Each structure stands twice: as C-alpha cells, then as structure tokens.
Coordinates of C-alpha atoms and ligand atoms in Angstrom, one line a residue:
X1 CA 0.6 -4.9 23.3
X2 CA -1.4 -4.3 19.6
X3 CA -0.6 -2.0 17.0
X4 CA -3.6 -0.1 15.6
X5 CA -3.1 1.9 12.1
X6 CA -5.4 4.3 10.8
X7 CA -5.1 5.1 7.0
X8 CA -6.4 8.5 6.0
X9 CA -9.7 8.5 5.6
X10 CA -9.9 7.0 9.2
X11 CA -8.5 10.8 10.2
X12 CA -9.3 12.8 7.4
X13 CA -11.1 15.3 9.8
X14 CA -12.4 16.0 13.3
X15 CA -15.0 13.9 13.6
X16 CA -13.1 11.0 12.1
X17 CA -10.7 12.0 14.5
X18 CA -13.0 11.7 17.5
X19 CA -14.1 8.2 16.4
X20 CA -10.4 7.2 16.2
X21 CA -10.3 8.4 19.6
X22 CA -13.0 5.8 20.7
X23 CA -11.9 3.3 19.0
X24 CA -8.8 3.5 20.8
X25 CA -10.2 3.9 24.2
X26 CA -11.9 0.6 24.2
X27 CA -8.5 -1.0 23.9
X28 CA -6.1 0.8 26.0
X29 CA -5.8 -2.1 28.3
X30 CA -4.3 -3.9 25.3
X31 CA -1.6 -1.4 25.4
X32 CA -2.1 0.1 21.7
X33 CA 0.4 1.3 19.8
X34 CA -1.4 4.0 17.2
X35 CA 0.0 4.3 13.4
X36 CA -1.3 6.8 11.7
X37 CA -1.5 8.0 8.2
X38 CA -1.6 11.7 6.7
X39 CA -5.1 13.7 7.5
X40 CA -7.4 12.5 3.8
X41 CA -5.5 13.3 0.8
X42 CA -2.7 15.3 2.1
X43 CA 0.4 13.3 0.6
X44 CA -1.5 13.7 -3.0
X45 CA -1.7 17.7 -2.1
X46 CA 1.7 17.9 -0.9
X47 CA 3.0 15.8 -4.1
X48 CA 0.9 18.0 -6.3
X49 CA 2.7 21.3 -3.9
X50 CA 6.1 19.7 -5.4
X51 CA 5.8 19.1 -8.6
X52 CA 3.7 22.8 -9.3
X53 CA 6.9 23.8 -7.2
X54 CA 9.6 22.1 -9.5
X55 CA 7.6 23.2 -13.0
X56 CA 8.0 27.0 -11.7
X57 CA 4.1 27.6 -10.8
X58 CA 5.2 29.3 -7.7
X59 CA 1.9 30.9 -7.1
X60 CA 0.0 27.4 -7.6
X61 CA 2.0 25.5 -5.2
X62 CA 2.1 27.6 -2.3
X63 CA -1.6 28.0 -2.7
X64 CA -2.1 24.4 -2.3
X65 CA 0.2 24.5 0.7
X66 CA -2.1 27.4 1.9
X67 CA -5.2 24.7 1.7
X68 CA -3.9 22.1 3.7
X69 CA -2.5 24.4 6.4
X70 CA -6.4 25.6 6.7
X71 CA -7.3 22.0 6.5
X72 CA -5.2 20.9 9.7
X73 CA -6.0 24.3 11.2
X74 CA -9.5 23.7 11.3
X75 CA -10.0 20.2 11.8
X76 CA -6.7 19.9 14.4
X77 CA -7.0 22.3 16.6
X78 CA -10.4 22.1 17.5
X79 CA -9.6 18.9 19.0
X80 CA -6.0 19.8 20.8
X81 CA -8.6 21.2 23.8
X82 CA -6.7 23.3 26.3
X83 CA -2.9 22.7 23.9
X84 CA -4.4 24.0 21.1
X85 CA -2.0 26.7 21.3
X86 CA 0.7 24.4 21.6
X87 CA -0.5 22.6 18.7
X88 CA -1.1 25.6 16.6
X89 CA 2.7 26.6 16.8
X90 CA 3.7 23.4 15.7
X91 CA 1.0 23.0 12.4
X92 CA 2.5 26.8 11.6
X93 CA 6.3 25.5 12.0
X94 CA 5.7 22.6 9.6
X95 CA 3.8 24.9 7.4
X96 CA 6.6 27.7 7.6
X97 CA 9.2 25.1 6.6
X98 CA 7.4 23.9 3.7
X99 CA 6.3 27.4 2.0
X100 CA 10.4 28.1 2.1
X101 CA 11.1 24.8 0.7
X102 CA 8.5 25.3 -2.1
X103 CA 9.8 28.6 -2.8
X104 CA 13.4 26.5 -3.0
X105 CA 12.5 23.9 -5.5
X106 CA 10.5 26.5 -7.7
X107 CA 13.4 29.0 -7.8
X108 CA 15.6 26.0 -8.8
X109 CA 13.1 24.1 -11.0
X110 CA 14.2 20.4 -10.0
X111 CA 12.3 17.4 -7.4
X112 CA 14.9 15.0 -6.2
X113 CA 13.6 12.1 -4.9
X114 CA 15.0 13.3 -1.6
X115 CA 13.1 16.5 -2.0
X116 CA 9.6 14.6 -2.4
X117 CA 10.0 12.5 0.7
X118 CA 11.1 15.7 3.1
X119 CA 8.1 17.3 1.4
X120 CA 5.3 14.2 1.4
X121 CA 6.5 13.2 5.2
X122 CA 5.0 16.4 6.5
X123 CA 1.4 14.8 6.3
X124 CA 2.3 11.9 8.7
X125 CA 4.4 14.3 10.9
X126 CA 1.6 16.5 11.1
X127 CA -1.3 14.1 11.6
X128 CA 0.4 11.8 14.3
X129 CA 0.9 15.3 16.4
X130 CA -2.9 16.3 15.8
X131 CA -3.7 12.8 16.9
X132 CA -1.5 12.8 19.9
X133 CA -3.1 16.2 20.7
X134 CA -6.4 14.7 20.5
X135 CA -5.9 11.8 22.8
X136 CA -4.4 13.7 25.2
X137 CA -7.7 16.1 25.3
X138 CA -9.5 13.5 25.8
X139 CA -8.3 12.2 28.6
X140 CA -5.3 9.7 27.2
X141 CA -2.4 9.3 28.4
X142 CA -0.4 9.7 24.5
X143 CA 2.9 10.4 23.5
X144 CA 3.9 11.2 20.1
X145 CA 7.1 9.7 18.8
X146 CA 8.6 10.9 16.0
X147 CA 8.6 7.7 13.5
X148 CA 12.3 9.2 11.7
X149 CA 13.7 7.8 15.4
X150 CA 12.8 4.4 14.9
X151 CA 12.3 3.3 11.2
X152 CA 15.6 3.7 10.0
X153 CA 15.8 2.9 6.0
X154 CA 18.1 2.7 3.3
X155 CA 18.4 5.9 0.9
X156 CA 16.0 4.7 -2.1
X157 CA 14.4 7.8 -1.3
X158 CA 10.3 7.3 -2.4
X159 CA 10.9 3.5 -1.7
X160 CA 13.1 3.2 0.9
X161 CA 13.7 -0.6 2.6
X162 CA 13.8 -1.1 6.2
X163 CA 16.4 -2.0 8.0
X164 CA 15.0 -4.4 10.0
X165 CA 17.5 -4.8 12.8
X166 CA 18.0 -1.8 13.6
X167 CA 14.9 -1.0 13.3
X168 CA 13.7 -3.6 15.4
X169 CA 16.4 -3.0 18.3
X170 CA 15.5 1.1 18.3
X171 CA 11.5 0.0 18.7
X172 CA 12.3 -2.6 21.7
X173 CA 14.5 0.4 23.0
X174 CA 12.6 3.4 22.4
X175 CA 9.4 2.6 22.1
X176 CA 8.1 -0.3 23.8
X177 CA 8.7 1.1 27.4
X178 CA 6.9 3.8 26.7
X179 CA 4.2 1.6 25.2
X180 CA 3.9 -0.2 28.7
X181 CA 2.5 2.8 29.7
X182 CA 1.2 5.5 27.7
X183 CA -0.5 5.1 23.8
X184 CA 2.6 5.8 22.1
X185 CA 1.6 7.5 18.0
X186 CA 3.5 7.5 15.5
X187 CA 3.6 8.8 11.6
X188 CA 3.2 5.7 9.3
X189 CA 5.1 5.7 5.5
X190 CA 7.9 7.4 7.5
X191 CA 11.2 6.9 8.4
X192 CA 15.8 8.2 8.1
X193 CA 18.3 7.3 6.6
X194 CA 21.1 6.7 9.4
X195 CA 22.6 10.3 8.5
X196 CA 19.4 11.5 9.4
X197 CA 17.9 12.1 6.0
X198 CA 14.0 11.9 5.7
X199 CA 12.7 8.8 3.2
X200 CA 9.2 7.0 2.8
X201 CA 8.6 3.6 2.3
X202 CA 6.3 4.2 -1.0
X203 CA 2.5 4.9 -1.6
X204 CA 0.7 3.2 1.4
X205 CA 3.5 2.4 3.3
X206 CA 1.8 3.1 6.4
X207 CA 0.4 -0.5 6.5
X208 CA 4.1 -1.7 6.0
X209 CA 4.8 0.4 9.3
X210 CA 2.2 -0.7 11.5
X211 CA 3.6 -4.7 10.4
X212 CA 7.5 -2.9 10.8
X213 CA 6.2 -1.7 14.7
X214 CA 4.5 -4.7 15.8
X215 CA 7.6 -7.0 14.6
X216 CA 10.1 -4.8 16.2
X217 CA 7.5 -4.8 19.5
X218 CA 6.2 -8.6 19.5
X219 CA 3.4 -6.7 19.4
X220 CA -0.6 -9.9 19.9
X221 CA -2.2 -8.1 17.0
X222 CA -2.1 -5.5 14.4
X223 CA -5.1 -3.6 13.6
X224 CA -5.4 -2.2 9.8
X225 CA -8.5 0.5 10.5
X226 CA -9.4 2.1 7.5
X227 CA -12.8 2.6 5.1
X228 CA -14.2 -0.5 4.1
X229 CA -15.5 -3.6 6.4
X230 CA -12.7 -6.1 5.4
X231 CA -11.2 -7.9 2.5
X232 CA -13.8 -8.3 0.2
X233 CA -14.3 -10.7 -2.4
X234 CA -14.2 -8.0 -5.2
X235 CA -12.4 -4.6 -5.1
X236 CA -15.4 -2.0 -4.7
X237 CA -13.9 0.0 -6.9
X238 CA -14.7 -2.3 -9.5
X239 CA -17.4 -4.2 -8.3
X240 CA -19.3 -2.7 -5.1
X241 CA -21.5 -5.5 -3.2
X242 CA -18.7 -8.0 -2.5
X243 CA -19.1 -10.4 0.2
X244 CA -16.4 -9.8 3.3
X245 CA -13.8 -12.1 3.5
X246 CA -14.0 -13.5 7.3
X247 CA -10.9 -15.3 7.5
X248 CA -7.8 -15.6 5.1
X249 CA -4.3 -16.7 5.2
X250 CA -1.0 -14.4 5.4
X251 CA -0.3 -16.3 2.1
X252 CA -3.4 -15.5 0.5
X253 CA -3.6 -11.7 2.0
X254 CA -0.4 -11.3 0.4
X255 CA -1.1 -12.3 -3.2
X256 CA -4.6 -10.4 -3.5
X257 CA -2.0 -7.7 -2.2
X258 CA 0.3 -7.8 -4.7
X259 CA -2.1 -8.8 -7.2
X260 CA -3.8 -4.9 -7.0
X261 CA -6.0 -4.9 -3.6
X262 CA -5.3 -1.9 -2.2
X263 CA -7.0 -2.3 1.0
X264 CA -3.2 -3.7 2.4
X265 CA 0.2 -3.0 0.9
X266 CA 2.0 -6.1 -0.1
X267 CA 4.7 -5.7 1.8
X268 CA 2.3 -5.7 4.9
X269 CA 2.2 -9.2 5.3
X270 CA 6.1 -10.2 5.7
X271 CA 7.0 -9.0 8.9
X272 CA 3.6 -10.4 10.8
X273 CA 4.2 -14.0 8.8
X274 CA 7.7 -13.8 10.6
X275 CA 6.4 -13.5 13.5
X276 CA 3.1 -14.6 13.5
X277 CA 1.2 -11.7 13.9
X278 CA -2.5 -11.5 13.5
X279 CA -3.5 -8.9 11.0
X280 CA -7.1 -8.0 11.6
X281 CA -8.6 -5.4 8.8
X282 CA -11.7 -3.2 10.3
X283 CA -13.8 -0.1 9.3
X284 CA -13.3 2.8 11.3
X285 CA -16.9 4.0 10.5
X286 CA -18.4 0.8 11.5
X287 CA -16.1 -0.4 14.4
X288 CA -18.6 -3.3 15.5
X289 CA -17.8 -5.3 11.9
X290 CA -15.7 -7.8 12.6
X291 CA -13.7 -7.2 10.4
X292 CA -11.2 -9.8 8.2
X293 CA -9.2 -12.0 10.7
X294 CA -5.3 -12.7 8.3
X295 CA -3.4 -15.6 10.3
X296 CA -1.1 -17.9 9.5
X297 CA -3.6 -20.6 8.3
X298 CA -6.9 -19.5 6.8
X299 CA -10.5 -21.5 8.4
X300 CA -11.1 -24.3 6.0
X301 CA -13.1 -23.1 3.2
X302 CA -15.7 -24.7 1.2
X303 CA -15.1 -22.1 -1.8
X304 CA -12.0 -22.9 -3.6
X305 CA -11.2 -18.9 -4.7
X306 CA -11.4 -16.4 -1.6
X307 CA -11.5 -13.2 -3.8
X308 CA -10.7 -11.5 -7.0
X309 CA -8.0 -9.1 -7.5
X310 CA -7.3 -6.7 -10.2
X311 CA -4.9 -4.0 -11.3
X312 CA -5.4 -1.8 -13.9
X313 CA -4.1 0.0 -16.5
X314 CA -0.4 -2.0 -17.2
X315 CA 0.9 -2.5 -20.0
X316 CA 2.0 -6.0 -22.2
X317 CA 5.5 -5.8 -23.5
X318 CA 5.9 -8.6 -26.3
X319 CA 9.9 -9.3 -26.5
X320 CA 10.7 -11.2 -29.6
X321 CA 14.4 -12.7 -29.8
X322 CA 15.7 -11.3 -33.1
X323 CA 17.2 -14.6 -34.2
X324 CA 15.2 -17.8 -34.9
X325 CA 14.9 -19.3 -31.9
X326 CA 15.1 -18.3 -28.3
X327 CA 19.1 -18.2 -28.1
X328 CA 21.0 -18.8 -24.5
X329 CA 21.3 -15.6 -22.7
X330 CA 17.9 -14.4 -24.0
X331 CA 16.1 -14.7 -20.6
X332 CA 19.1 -12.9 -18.8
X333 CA 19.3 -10.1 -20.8
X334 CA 16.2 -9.3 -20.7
X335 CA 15.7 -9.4 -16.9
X336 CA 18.9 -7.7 -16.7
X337 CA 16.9 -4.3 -18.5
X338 CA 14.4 -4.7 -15.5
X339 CA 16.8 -4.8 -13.2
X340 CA 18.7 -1.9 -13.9
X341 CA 15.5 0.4 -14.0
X342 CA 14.1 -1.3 -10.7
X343 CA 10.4 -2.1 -12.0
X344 CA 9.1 -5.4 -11.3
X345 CA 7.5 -7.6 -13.8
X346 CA 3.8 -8.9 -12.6
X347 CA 3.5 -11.7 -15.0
X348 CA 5.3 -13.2 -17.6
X349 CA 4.9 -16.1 -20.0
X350 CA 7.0 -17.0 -22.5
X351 CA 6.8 -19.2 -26.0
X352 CA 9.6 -20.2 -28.6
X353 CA 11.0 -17.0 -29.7
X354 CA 8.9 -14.7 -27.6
X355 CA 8.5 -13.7 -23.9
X356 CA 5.5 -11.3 -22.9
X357 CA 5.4 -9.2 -18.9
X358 CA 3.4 -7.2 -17.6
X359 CA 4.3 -3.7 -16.4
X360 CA 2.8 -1.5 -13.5
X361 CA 5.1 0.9 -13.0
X362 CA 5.6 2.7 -16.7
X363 CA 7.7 5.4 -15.3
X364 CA 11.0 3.9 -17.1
X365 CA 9.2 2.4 -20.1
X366 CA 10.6 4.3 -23.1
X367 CA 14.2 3.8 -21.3
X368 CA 13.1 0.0 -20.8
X369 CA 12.0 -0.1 -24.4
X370 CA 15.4 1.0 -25.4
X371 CA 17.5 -1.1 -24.3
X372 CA 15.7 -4.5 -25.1
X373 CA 15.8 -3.2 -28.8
X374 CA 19.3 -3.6 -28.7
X375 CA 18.6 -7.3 -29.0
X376 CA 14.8 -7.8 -29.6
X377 CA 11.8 -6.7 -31.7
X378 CA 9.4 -5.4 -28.9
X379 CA 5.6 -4.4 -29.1
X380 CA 3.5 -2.3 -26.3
X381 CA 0.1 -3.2 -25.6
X382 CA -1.3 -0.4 -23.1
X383 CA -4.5 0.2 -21.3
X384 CA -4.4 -4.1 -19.7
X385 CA -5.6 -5.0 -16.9
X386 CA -5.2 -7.9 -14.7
X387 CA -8.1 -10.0 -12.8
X388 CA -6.7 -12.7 -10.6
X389 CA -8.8 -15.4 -8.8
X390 CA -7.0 -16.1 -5.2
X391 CA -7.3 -18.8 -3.2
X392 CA -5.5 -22.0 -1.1
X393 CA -8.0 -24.5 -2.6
X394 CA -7.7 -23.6 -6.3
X395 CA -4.8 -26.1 -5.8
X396 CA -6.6 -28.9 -4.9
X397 CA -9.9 -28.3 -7.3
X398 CA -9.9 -29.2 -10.4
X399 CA -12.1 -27.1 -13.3
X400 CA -11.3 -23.6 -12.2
X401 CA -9.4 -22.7 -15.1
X402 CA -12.0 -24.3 -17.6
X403 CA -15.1 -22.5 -15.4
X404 CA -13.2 -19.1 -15.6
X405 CA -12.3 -19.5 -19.5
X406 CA -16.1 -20.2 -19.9
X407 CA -17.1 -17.0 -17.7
X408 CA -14.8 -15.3 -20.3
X409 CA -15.2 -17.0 -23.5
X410 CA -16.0 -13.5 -25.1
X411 CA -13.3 -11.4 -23.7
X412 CA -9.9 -11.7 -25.5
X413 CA -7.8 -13.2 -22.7
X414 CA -3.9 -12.1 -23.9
X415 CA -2.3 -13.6 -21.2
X416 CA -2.4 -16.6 -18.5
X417 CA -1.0 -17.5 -15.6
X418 CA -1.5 -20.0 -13.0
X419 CA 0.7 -18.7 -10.3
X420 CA 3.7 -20.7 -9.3
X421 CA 2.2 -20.1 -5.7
X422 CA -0.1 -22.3 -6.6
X423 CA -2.7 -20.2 -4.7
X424 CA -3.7 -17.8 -7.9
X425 CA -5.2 -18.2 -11.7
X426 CA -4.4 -14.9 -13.1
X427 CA -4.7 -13.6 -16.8
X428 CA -4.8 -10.1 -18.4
X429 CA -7.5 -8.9 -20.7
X430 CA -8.3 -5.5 -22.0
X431 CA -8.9 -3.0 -18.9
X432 CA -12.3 -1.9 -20.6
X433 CA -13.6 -5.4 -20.4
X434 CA -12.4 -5.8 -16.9
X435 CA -15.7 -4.5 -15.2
X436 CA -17.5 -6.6 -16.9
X437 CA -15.1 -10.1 -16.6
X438 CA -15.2 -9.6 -12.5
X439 CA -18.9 -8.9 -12.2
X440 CA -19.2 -12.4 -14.4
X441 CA -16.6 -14.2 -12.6
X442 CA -17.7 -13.1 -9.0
X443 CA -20.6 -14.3 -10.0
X444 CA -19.6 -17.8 -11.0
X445 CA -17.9 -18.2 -7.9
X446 CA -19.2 -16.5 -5.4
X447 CA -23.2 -17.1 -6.1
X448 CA -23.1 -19.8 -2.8
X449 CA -20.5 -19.2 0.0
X450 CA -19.3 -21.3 2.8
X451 CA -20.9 -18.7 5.7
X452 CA -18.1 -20.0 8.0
X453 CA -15.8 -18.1 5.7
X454 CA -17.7 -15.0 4.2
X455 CA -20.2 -12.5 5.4
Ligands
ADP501 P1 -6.4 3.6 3.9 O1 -6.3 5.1 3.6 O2 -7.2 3.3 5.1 O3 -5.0 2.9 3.9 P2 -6.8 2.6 1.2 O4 -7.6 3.4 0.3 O5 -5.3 2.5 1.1 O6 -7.2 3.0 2.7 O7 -7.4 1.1 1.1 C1 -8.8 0.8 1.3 C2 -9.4 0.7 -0.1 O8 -8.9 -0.5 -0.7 C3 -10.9 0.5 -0.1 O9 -11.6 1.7 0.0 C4 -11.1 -0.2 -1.5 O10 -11.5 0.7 -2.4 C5 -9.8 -0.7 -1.9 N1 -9.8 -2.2 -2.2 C6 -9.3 -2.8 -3.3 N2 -9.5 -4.1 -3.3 C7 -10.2 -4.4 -2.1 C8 -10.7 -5.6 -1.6 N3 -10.5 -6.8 -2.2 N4 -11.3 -5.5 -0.4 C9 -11.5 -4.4 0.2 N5 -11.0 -3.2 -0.2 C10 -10.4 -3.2 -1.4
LIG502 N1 -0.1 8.8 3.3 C1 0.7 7.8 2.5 C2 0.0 7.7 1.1 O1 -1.0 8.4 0.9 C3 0.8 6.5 3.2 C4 -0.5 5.8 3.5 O2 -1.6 6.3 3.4 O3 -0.4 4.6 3.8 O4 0.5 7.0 0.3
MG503 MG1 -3.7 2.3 2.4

C-alpha cells in the first residue's frame, strides 16, 4: 500500500486532473491511497469569501463564492463522465451551504477560528469528490472517504494536532480494507474534533495528512506530487535554476522544512521517521523525474550543505533585561510571553543583558510586545529574512562558517546560528539583500556537485 498526495496545482483543473488520473493508474497495483488538496487557490478564495464576509462586504464575498462554484463546475464535471449529475448535486450542495453561511458571518460581522475551518474545508471536500468522480470515469475502481471520519484532532481550530491513536486505529479500521481493494481519496488539511466539529491542520497541512494516512496504514511509500521536480538546492522562488536534490535524510528534509521550504510542511516528516516511511517528492507535470527520494539515512554526499533554505519577511525582537545584568528568571519570563500567545521563536541568540528571536508568525506581536515591556526594553527590526545552509556534513567540515561569512562579507549579517542540530548554519540578514546572499552562496557551494547526490 502507498499513499500518493496531490497539492493543488497538481488538480487545479481538468487537465491536471486527467494527468492525476494517469499518474495513478500506473500504480494501482501498489494499492494507492490518494490525498488530495483543494482544486488551485481555492482555500485562499474561500479565506478571502470569509473575511469579505466577517467585514460586512456581503456582495463581495458571495461573488467570490460564485467564482469558485463556476470553477469546480467547469473543470469537475466535465470529468465525472456518466455521474456528472451526481456530482453536480453535490458541488451545488456544498455551494448552497456556504452562500448561507457567508450570509451568516456577514449579518453577524465576526470569523471564529471555528467558522474559517468549516468554511476553508469545503476546497478539500470538494476536490477529493471531483477526483473520486474522475477515477471512477475512467475506469477506477475509487471511493471517496470523507477525511473528518478518520483524522480526528484536537479543537485548536486553524491548527489543530492530531490525535494520533485514534487516528491511527480509525485508518487501520476504516480505511485500509477498503484500500485492499479499491483507490480509496481522501481531502488532505482536513479533519473533527471528536464532537464532530470541522478543524484543519494549518496552511499545507495536506502533506502532514498524506504522512498522518500512511502511519496509521503502514503504508511502503508516500508520494508528495506537486509542481516542481524535487527538493532543490535553492527555493525557485528565490533563486530559479537550482540543482534537484536526489537523495536526503528525514532529518535534513525536516530542517530545510522548517527552515521556510515550502515544497513539504515541517510537520510532514515525523510520522514517516516513526515509521520509516519513504517520502518521495515528484512533479505531476513531469511524472518521469525521479523525483527527491527522503529516507532515513541520506546517500553519502560529497557536498557538505544539501540546500539553502529561506524565510522571509520575520521580524528581530531585541529583549534587553532592564537591570544590569541578565537577572535569574529572565530567560523564563520571556518564553513564558511566547508561550502564552502560541508563536514559535525560529532563532534566538542571546548576550549579557540581551536576548534577540526571530518571529514568523506576527499575528500577536503588539500583544507579545506588551507584555515583555513589563520587564524589558524591547526593539523591532521588520522586513528580516532568514537563509539557512542545510546539511549532515556541515558537521564534520570544517570552514563553512568562514566560506559563508566571506560570501557575505558585504551584507550586514544581524544574527547567527549554528543549529544545535548540528545539521544547519543559519543567520538573518535584511530580506532585500536575501536574493542576492543565496544566488552568492549557492554559488559557493553548489558550483561542483557530487552527481551521485544532485541532478
Ligand atoms: P503543493 O500545492 O503541491 O503542496 P506548494 O506550493 O505547497 O505545492 O510547494 C511547492 C513549492 O515549494 C514550489 O513551487 C516552490 O516554489 C516551493 N519551494 C520552496 N523551497 C523549495 C525547495 N528548496 N525545493 C523545491 N521547492 C521549493
Ligand atoms: N489547501 C490547503 C492550503 O492551501 C492545504 C494544502 O494545500 O496543503 O493550505
Ligand atoms: Mg503544499
């Protein structure tokens, strides 16, 4: 049994659809299990549909709702074949639903977090039924399971954690025998409280699902389709014309992960580490790549860094202890702010009466920044970025530090870290010079390659 998840791109529209199809037909003898995410941008649309909602722009909202009902229209039912009436009832039921609950939140002018994830889950909902549809048309045996059935979660509505034994007992019990059988799909970024209530497991959670199915399974393998041909040794987005990454460790996988490569969520990687699960990465447009192959331990590797992450715009917070010297306590207090507001600090380094983190998540900010001036001077630096050299041999080789200062001698560099992983060199420089500092630094270190390892 493999899991294979498609992100959004890979079904954005009927003819990605139909290569999803094909993709899948050369392995149903692996007995796939298919993860799929919303149809293209949907969950931005129906986000967007929300929060026109909650500000009182009726007129705006449902007229966004109108687009994507078009959207699936169009592109779904041309592929449901002989069901495309079937299917056409069910798009107009979802749609239905969410006009009235649009009209709700505008008439009462509030988005609970709750709200958002009844309102974003419609795009996996939707898409795994338009996909099920489309197997089926073409000559698959598929059935749809509804992913709210088996990914139970806690209530953190927008972020929700699995719980994993359940989870895992419900997908041995509900889904696997069907898997035996038939190409069971399912909606990624989905799943329910255990009262039933609708949550999502955060911005590109499908990846996190696919790893949740394939644990709960045992599934061989666990197939991340999406738009690109692999892990690449620089984020496109950034720098296009990076090498593919052939081979890579979970550990490795993980930090360029977390470390701003959105090609996998970071949480991805836990549940296939625990149980040894193959993660391959592939490009749905090109499905003869071979992809990135992420196992347990990496092919040796000549090169000692593998890739270069980033994440952009975060912001420095300088914390300053307001007596002399860094007093007892200081430390505690100040991680006690974070944790009460639930954002995670990226990088920190600290110096006699000063501590300075990085943020990615500003949406608490001005509350954060109020409560450490209870008992500390603080300064915001905005617009950061960080660039982050990974790799299991930076380790063992000396001079990587001293090559990528050189590389950067010109750039202010406001913060440093050399990961307690061990497996990342990471520092944080203005985000307008970050273009620049990973063209230079890619090229210091990726100008010869070990071809065993990179394309
Ligand atoms: P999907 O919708 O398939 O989940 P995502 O947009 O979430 O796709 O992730 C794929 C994107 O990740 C790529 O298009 C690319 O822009 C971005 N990305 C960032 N860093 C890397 C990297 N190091 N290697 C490959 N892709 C990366
Ligand atoms: N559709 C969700 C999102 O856009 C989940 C995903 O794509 O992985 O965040
Ligand atoms: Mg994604």
């Amino acid at each position: 049994m493999i899991v294979m998840k498609f992100g959004g791109t890979s079904v954005e529209s009927e003819e990605a659809v139909a290569r999803v199809t094909s993709i899948v037909k050369t392995q149903v003898h692996r007995r796939p299990i298919v993860i799929v995410s919303a149809m293209g941008k949907t969950t931005n649309k129906l986000l967007a549909a929300a929060h026109e909602a909650a500000a009182g722009r009726r007129d705006q909202a449902l007229a966004i709702v109108d687009e994507l009902r078009a959207h699936h229209l169009l592109h779904g039912l041309a592929l449901a074949g002989p069901a495309a009436a079937e299917l056409d009832r069910y798009i107009r039921t979802h749609f239905d639903w969410l006009d009235e609950l649009v009209k709700g939140l505008s008439v009462v002018g509030e988005l609970s977090p709750r709200s958002m994830d009844a309102i974003a889950s419609v795009g996996e909902r939707l898409s795994s039924l338009v996909v099920s549809f489309a197997f089926r048309a073409a000559g698959l045996d598929a059935t749809h399971v509804d992913a709210r059935r088996v990914i139970l979660t806690d209530d953190r509505f927008t972020q929700a954690q699995p719980l994993f034994e359940q989870t895992y007992a419900l997908l041995k019990e509900r889904v696997r025998p069907i898997a035996e059988t038939s190409v069971v799909v399912m909606g990624g970024f989905i799943g329910a409280t255990e009262d039933g209530h609708t949550t999502t497991l955060g911005r590109g959670g499908s990846d996190f699902s696919a790893a949740i199915a394939a644990a709960g399974v045992d599934a061989e393998e666990i197939q991340i389709w999406t738009d690109v041909d692999g892990m690449l040794t620089a984020d496109p987005r950034i720098m296009p014309g990076g090498r593919r990454v052939k081979s890579i460790s979970f550990a490795e996988a993980s930090e360029m992960a977390y470390f701003g490569a959105k090609v996998l969520h970071p949480a991805t990687i836990l549940p296939a580490f625990e149980k040894n699960i193959p993660v391959l990465i592939l490009n749905s447009r090109r499905p003869d790549v071979e992809g990135t192959r992420i196992t347990a331990l990496a092919m040796p590797c000549k090169n000692p860094v593998k890739s270069i992450s980033c994440k952009r715009q975060i912001t420095i917070l300088n914390i300053r202890s307001t007596r002399m010297l860094m007093a007892h306590g200081f430390m505690r207090r100040i991680f006690e702010v974070f944790d009460r507001f639930e954002t995670s600090v990226d990088m920190v380094s600290t110096s006699e009466v000063s501590v300075s983190l990085t943020l990615d998540n500003a949406e608490n900010l001005d509350r954060i920044h109020d409560d450490l001036r209870q008992f500390s001077e603080v300064t915001l630096e905005e617009n950061q970025a960080i660039v982050c050299l990974v790799g299991e041999n930076i380790r063992h080789t000396p001079g990587i530090a001293g090559r990528a200062f050189q590389v950067l001698s010109n750039k202010n560099i406001r913060m440093i870290s050399q990961g307690a992983s061990l497996l990342n060199l990471g520092f944080v420089i203005a985000d307008k010079d970050l273009p620049d500092a990973v063209s230079a630094l890619h090229k210091e270190f990726f100008s010869e390659v070990d071809p065993a390892v990179f394309a």
